[in-house]
CSV table of C-alpha atoms and ligand atoms in Angstrom, one decimal:
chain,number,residue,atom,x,y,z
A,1,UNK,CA,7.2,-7.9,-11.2
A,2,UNK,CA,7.8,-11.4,-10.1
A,3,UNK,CA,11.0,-13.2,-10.7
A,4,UNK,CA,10.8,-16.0,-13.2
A,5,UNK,CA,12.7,-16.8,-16.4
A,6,UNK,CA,12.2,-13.5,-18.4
A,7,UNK,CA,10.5,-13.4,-22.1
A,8,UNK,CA,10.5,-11.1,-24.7
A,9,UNK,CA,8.0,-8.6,-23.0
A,10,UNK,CA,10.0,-8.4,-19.7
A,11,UNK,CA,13.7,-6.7,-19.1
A,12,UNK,CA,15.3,-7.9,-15.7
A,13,UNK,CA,16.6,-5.5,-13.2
A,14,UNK,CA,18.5,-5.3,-10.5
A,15,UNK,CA,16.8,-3.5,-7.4
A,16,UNK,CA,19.2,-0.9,-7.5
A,17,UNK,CA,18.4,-0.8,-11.3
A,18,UNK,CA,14.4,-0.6,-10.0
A,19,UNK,CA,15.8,2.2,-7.7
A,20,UNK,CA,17.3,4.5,-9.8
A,21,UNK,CA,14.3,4.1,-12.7
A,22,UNK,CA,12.2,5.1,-9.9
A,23,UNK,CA,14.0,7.9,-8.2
A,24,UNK,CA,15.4,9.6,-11.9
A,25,UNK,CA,11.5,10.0,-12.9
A,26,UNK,CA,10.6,11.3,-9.6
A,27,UNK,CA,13.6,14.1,-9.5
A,28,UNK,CA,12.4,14.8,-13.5
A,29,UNK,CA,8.8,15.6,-11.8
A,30,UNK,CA,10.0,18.0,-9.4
A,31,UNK,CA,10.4,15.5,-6.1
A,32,UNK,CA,13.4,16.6,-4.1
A,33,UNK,CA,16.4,14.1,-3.5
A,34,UNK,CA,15.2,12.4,-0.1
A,35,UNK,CA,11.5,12.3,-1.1
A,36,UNK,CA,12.2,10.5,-4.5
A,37,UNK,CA,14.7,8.4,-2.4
A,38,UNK,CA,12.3,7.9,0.0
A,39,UNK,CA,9.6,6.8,-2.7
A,40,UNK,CA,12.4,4.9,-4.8
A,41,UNK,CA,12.8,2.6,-1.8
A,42,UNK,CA,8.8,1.8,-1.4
A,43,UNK,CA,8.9,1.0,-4.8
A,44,UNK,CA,11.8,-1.3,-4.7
A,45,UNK,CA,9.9,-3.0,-1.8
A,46,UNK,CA,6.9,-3.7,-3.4
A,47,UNK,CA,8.8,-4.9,-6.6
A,48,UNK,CA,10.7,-6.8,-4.1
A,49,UNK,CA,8.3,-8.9,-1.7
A,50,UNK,CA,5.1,-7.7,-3.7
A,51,UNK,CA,2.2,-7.3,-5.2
A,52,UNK,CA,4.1,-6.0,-7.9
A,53,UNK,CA,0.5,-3.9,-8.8
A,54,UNK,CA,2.3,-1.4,-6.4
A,55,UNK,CA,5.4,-0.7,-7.4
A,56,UNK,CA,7.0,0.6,-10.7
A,57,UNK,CA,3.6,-0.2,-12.5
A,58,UNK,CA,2.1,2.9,-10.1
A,59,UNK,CA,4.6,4.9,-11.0
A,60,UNK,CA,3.4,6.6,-14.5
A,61,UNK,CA,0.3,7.1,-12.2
A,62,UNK,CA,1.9,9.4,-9.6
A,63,UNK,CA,3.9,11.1,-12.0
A,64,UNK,CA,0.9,12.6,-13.7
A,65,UNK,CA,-0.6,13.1,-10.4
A,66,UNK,CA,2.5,15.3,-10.0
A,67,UNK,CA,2.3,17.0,-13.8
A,68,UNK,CA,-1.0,17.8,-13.0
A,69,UNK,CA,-0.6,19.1,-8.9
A,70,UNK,CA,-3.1,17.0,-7.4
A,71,UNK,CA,0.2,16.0,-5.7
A,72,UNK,CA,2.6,18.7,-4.3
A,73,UNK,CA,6.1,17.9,-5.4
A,74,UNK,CA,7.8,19.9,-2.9
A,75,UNK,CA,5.1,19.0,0.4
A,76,UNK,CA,6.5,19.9,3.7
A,77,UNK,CA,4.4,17.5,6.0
A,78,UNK,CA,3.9,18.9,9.2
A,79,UNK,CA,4.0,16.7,13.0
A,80,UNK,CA,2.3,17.7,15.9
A,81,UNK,CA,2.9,16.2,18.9
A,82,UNK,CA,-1.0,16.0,20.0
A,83,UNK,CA,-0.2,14.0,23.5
A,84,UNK,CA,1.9,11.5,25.5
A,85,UNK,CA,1.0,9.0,22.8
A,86,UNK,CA,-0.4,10.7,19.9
A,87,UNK,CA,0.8,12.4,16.7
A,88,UNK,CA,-0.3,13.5,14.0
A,89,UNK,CA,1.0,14.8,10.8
A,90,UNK,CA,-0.6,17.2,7.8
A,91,UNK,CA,1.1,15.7,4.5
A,92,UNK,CA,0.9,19.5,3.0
A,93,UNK,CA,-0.7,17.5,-0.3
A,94,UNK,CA,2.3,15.9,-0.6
A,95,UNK,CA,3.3,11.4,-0.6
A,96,UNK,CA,2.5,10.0,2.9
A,97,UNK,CA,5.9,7.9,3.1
A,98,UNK,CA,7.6,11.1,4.5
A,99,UNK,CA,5.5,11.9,7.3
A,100,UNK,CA,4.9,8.3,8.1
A,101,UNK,CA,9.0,7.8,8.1
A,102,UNK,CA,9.3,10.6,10.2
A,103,UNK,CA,7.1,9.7,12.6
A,104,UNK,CA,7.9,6.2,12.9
A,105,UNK,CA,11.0,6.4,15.5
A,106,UNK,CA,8.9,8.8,18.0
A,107,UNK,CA,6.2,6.6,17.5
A,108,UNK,CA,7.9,3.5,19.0
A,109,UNK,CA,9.2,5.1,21.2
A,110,UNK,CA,5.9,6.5,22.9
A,111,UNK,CA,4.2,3.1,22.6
A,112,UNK,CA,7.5,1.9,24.9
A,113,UNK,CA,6.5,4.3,27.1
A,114,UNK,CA,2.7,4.4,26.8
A,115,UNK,CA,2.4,0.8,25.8
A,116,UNK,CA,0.1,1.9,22.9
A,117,UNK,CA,0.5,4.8,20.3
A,118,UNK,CA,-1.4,6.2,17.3
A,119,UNK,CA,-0.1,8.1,14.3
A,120,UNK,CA,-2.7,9.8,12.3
A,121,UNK,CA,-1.9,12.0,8.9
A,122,UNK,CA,-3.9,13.6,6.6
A,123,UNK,CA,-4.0,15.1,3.5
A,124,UNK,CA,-1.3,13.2,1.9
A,125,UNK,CA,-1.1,10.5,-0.8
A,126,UNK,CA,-0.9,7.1,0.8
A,127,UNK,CA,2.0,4.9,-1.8
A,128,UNK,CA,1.7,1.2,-2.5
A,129,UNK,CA,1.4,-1.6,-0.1
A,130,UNK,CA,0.8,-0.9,3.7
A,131,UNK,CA,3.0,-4.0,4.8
A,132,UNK,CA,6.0,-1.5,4.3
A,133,UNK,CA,4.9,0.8,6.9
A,134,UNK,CA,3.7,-1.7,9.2
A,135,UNK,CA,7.1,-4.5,9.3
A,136,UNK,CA,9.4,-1.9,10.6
A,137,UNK,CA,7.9,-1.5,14.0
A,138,UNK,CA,7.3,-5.4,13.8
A,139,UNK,CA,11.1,-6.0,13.4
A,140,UNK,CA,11.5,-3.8,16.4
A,141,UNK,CA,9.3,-6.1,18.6
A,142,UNK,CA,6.0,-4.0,18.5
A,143,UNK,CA,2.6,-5.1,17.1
A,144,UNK,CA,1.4,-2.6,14.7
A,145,UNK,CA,-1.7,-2.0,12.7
A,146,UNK,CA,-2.2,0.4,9.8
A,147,UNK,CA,-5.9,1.6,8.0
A,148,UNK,CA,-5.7,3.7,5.0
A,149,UNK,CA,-8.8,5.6,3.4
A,150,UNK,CA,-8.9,6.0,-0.2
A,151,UNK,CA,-11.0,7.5,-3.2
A,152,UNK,CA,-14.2,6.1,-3.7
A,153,UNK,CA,-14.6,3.2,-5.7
A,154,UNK,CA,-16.5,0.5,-3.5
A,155,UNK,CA,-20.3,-0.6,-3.5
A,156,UNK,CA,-21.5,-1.3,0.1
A,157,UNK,CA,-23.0,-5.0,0.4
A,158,UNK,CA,-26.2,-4.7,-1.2
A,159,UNK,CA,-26.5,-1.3,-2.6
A,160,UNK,CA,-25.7,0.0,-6.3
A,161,UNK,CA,-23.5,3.1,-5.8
A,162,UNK,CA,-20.1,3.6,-4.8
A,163,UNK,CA,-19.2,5.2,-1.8
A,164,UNK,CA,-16.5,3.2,0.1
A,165,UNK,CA,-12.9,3.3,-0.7
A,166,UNK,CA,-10.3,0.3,-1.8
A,167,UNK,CA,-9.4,1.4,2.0
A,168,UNK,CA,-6.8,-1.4,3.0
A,169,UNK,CA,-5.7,-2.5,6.7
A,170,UNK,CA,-2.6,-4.5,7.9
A,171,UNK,CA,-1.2,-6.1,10.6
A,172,UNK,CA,2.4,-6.9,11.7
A,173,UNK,CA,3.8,-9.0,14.9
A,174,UNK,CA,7.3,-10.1,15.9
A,175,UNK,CA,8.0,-13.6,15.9
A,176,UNK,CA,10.8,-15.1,17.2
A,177,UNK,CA,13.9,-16.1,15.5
A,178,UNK,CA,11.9,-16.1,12.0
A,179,UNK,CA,10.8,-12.6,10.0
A,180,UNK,CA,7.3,-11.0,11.6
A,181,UNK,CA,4.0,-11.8,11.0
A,182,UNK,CA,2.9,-9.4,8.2
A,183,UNK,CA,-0.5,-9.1,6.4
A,184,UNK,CA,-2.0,-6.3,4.1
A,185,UNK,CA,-4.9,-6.4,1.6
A,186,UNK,CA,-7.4,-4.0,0.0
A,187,UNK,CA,-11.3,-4.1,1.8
A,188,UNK,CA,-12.1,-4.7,-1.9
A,189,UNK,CA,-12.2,-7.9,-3.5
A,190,UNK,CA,-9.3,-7.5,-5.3
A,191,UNK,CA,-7.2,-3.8,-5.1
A,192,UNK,CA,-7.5,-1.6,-7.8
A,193,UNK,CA,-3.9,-1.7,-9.5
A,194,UNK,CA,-5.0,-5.5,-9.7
A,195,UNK,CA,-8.0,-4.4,-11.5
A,196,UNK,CA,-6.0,-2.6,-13.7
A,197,UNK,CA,-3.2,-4.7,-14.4
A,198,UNK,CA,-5.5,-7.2,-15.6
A,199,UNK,CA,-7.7,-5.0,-17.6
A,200,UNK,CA,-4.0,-4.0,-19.6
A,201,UNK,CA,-3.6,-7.8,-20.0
A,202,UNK,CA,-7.0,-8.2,-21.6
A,203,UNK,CA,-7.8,-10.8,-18.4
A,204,UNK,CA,-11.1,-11.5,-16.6
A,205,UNK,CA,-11.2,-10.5,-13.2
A,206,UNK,CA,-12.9,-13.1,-10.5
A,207,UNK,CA,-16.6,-13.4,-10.4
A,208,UNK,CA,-17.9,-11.0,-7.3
A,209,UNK,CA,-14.9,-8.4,-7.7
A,210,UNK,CA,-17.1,-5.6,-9.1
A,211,UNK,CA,-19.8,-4.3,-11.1
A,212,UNK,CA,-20.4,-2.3,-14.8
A,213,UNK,CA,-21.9,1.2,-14.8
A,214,UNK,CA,-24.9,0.0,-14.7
A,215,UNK,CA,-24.7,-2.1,-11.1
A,216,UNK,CA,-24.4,-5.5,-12.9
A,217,UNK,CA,-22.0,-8.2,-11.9
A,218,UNK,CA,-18.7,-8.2,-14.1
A,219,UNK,CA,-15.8,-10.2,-14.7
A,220,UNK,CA,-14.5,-7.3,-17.7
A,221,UNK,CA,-11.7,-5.3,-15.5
A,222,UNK,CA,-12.4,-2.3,-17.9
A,223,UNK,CA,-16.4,-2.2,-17.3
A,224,UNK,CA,-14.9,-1.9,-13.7
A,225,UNK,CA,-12.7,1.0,-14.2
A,226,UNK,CA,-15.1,2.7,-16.9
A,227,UNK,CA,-17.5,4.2,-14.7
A,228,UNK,CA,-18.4,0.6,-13.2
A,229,UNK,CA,-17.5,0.2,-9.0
A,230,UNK,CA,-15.3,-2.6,-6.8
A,231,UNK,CA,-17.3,-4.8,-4.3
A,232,UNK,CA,-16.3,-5.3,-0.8
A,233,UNK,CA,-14.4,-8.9,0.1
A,234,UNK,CA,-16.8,-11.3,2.1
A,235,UNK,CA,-20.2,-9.4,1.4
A,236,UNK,CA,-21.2,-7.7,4.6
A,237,UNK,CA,-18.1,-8.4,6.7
A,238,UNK,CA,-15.9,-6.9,4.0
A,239,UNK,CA,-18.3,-4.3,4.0
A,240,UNK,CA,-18.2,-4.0,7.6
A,241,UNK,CA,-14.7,-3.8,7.8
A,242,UNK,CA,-14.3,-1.0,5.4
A,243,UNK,CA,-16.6,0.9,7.2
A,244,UNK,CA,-14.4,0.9,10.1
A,245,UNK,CA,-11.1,1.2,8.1
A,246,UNK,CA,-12.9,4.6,6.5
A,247,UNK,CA,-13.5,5.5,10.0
A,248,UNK,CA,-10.4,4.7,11.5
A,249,UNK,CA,-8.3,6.6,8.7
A,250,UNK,CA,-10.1,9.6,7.1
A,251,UNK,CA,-12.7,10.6,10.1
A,252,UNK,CA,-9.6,9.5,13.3
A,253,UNK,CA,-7.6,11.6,11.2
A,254,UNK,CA,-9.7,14.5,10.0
A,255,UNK,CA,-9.0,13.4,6.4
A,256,UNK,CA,-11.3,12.8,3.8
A,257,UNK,CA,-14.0,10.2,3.2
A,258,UNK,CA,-14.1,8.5,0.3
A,259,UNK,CA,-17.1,10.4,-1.1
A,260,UNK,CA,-15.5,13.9,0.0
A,261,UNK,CA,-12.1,12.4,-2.4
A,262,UNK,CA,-11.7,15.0,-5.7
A,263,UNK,CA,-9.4,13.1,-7.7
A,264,UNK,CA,-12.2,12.2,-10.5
A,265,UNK,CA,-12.5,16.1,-11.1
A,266,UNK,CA,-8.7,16.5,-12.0
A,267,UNK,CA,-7.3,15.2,-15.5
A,268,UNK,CA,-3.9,13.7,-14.4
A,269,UNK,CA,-5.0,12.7,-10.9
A,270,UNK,CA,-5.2,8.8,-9.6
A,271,UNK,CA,-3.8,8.7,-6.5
A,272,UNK,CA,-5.8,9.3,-2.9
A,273,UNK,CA,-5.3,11.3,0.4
A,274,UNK,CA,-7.8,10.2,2.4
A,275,UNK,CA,-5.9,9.5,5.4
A,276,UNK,CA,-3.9,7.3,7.4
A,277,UNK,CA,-3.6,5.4,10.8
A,278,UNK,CA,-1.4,3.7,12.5
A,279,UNK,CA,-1.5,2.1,16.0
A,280,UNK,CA,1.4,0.8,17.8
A,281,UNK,CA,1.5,-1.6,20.9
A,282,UNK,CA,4.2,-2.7,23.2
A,283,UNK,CA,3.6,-6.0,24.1
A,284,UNK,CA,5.5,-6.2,27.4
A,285,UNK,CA,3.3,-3.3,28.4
A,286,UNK,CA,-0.1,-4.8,27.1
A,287,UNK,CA,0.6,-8.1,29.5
A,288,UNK,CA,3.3,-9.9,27.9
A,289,UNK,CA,7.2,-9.5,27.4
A,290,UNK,CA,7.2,-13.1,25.6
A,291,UNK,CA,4.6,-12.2,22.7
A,292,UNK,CA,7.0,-13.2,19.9
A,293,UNK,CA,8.1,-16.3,21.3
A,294,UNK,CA,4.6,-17.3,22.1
A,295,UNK,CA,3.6,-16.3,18.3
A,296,UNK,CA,6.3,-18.4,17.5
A,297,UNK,CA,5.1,-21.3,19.4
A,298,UNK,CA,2.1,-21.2,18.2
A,299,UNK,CA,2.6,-20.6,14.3
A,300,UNK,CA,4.9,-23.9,14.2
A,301,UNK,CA,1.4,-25.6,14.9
A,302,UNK,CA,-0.3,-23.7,11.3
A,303,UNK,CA,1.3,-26.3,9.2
A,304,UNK,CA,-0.6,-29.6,11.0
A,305,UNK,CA,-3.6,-28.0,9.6
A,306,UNK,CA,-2.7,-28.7,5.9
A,307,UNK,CA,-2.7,-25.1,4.9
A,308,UNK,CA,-0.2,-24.5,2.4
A,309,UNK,CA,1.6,-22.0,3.8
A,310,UNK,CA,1.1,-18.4,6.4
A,311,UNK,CA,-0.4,-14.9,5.4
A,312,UNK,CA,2.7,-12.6,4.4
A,313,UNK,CA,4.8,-15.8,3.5
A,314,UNK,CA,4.6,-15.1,-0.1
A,315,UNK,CA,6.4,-12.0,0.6
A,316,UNK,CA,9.5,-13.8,2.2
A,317,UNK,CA,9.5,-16.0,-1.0
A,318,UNK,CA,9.5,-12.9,-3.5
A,319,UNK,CA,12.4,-11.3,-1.6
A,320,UNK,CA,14.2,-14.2,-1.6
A,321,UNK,CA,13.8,-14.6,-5.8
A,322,UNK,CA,14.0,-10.9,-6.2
A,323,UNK,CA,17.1,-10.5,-3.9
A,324,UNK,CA,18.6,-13.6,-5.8
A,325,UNK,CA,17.5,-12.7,-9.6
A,326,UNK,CA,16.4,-9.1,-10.2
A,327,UNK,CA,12.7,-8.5,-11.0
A,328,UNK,CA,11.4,-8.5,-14.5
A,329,UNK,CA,10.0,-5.1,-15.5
A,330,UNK,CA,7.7,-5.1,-19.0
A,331,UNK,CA,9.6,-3.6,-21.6
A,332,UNK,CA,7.2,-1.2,-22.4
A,333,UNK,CA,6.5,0.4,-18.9
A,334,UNK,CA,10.6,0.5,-18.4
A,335,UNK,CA,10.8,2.5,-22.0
A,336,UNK,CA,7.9,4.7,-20.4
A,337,UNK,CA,9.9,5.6,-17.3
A,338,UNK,CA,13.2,5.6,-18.6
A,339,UNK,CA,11.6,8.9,-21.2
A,340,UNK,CA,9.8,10.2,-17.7
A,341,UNK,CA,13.1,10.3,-16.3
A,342,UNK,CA,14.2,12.4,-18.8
A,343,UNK,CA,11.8,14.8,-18.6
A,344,UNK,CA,12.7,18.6,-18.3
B,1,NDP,P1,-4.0,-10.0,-1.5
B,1,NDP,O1,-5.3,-10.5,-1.6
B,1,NDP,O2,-3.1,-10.3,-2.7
B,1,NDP,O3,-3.3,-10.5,-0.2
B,1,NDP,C1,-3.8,-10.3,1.0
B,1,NDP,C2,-2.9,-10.9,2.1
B,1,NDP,O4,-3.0,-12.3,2.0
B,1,NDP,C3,-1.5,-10.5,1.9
B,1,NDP,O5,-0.9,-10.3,3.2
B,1,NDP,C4,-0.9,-11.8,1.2
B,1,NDP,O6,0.5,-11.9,1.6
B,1,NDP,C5,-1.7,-12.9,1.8
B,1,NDP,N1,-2.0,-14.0,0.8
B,1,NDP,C6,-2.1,-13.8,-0.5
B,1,NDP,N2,-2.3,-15.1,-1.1
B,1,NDP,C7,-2.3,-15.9,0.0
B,1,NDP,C8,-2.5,-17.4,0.1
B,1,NDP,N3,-2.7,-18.1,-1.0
B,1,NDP,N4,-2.4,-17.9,1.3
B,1,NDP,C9,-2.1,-17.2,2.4
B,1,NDP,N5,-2.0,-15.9,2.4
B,1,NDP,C10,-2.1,-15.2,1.2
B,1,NDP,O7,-3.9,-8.4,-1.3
B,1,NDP,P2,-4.9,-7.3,-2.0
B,1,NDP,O8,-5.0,-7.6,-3.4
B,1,NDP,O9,-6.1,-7.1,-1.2
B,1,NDP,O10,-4.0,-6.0,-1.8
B,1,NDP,C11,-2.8,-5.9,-2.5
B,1,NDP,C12,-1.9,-4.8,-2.0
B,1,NDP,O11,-2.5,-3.5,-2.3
B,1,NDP,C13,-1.7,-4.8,-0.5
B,1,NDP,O12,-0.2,-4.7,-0.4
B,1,NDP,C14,-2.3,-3.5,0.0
B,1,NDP,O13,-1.5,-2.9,1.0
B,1,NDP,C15,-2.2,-2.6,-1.3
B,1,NDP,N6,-3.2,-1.6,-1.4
B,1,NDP,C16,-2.8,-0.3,-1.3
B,1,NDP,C17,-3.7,0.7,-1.4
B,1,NDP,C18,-3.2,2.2,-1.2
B,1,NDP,O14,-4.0,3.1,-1.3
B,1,NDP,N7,-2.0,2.4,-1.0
B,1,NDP,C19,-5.1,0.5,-1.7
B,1,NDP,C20,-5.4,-0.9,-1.7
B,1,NDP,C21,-4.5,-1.9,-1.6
B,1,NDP,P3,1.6,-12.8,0.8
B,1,NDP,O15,1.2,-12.8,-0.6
B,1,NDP,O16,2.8,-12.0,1.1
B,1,NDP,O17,1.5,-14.1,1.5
């Protein structure tokens, strides 16, 4: 949650608090030591930089994804090194973030040595917000993009039944002397946890985010959820777009389309394994050692254009609050996982 002066409904935490919450529920569900670690820490960075949709509020989600085995608890994700600049990983039904941390230090360094390198993993569940899988080869001066299929929940522009997924893309690039240039977002108009978290609040969501059951324009996030669909962003570009982010995760990684996802058929399960790509480029291979101080360069002109601030600078502000004053946590969700954690 975001930092701010905390009210009755809220407990403040530290982010080692956040951590332990996190990984004590995910031991009590079965998770081994370095996966619930593993998972702890993507949760702490999404309470940290954001959206907070994608960190401990998730978590009750996952957990009876795991009560239920739609997710494997004990997965043993499996790398294959399919060429000079290719790998690709079967999750074993378990979380993504292992496979995807594994894989992240051969995967740099074939793009050095390529110039341009592609992960793809399937069948494994994709957690929270992509900007965590893409900033760590942008720290390390590499550009890297990330696509990331998931259940289906999307009405194409113009039709009246689902069959895309949230499927959300992101983007990071070095910059020099200031953090990289990171973006992530959902292909929907707004992600689902968003949906959701303003459902639990009682608020309306913005006009063009979804439709009812019956194909009719809402702004109720639970017609949405009960049996109603998302709509892409931007009409037929957003449509577009997560036509190609469906492409580039479930079919470049032989995972599954939205409409092949079984989630809906399992009592417990949320979460998706569609699939997941990520590309990784070398700039001084691609034509251009300086890239990050060219970015830089460049980006100090974004302000003359009276826009308020950079994609993925909210981030840096959040981390900043959360590093300096904890993150508040609803009272009711930390009683919730503090019992989960507890949990034979
Ligand atoms: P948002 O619409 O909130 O934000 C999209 C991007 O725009 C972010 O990089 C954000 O960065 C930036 N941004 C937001 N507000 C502004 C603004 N006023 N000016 C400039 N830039 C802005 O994201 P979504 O709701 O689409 O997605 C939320 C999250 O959900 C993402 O992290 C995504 O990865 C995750 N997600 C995960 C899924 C999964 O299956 N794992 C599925 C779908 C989504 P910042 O706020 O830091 O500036």
């Amino acid at each position: 949650m975001s930092a701010h002066t905390p009210s009755r409904d809220v407990q403040r935490l530290t982010l080692d608090e956040v951590r332990t919450l996190a990984s004590d529920a995910l031991r009590a569900h079965g998770v081994e030591f370095d996966v619930a670690a593993l998972l702890a820490d993507r949760i702490v960075l999404a309470e940290r930089d954001g959206p907070a949709s994608h960190g401990l509020f998730m978590l009750p989600s996952l957990l009876s994804g795991l009560r239920c085995g739609w997710i494997g608890a004990r997965a043993r994700p499996r790398m294959t090194v399919a060429g000079p600049a290719a790998l690709h990983v079967d999750g074993d039904n378990g979380f993504a973030q292992p496979g995807l941390e594994r894989a992240r230090p051969e995967l740099a360094r074939m793009a050095a040595a390529q110039g341009i390198a592609v992960l793809t993993q399937r069948n494994a569940h994709h957690v929270g917000a992509l900007r965590c899988d893409v900033e760590p080869f942008a720290e390390a001066g590499l550009v890297a993009m990330m696509f990331v299929a998931t259940r289906r929940r999307v009405v194409p522009h113009g039709g009246r039944h689902p069959m895309l997924g949230t499927n959300p893309m992101a983007f990071a690039a070095p910059v020099r002397g200031r953090p990289p240039f990171v973006w992530d977002m959902a292909t929907s108009a707004v992600a689902v946890s968003d949906v959701r978290l303003m459902a639990e609040s009682g608020r309306a969501v913005p006009p063009g985010t979804g439709v009812d059951r019956h194909g009719a324009p809402t702004t109720d996030a639970r017609s949405i959820l009960d049996g109603g669909a998302l709509l892409a962003f931007g009409g037929h570009k957003g449509t577009a777009v997560s036509l190609m982010v469906e492409i580039m995760a479930a079919a470049l990684s032989g995972g599954r389309f939205a409409v092949e996802d079984r989630a809906a058929e399992v009592p417990g399960a949320a979460s998706a394994n569609g699939g997941q790509t990520v590309i990784v480029i070398d700039p001084a291979r691609a034509g251009d050692a300086g890239l990050a101080g060219r970015v830089a360069d460049w980006l100090a002109l974004y302000p003359d254009t009276g826009a308020e601030r950079l994609p993925g600078d909210g981030r840096l502000a959040r981390r900043d609050a959360a590093l300096r004053d904890g993150v508040d946590v609803p009272t009711a969700l930390l009683r919730q996982l503090r019992e989960a954690g507890r949990a034979p």
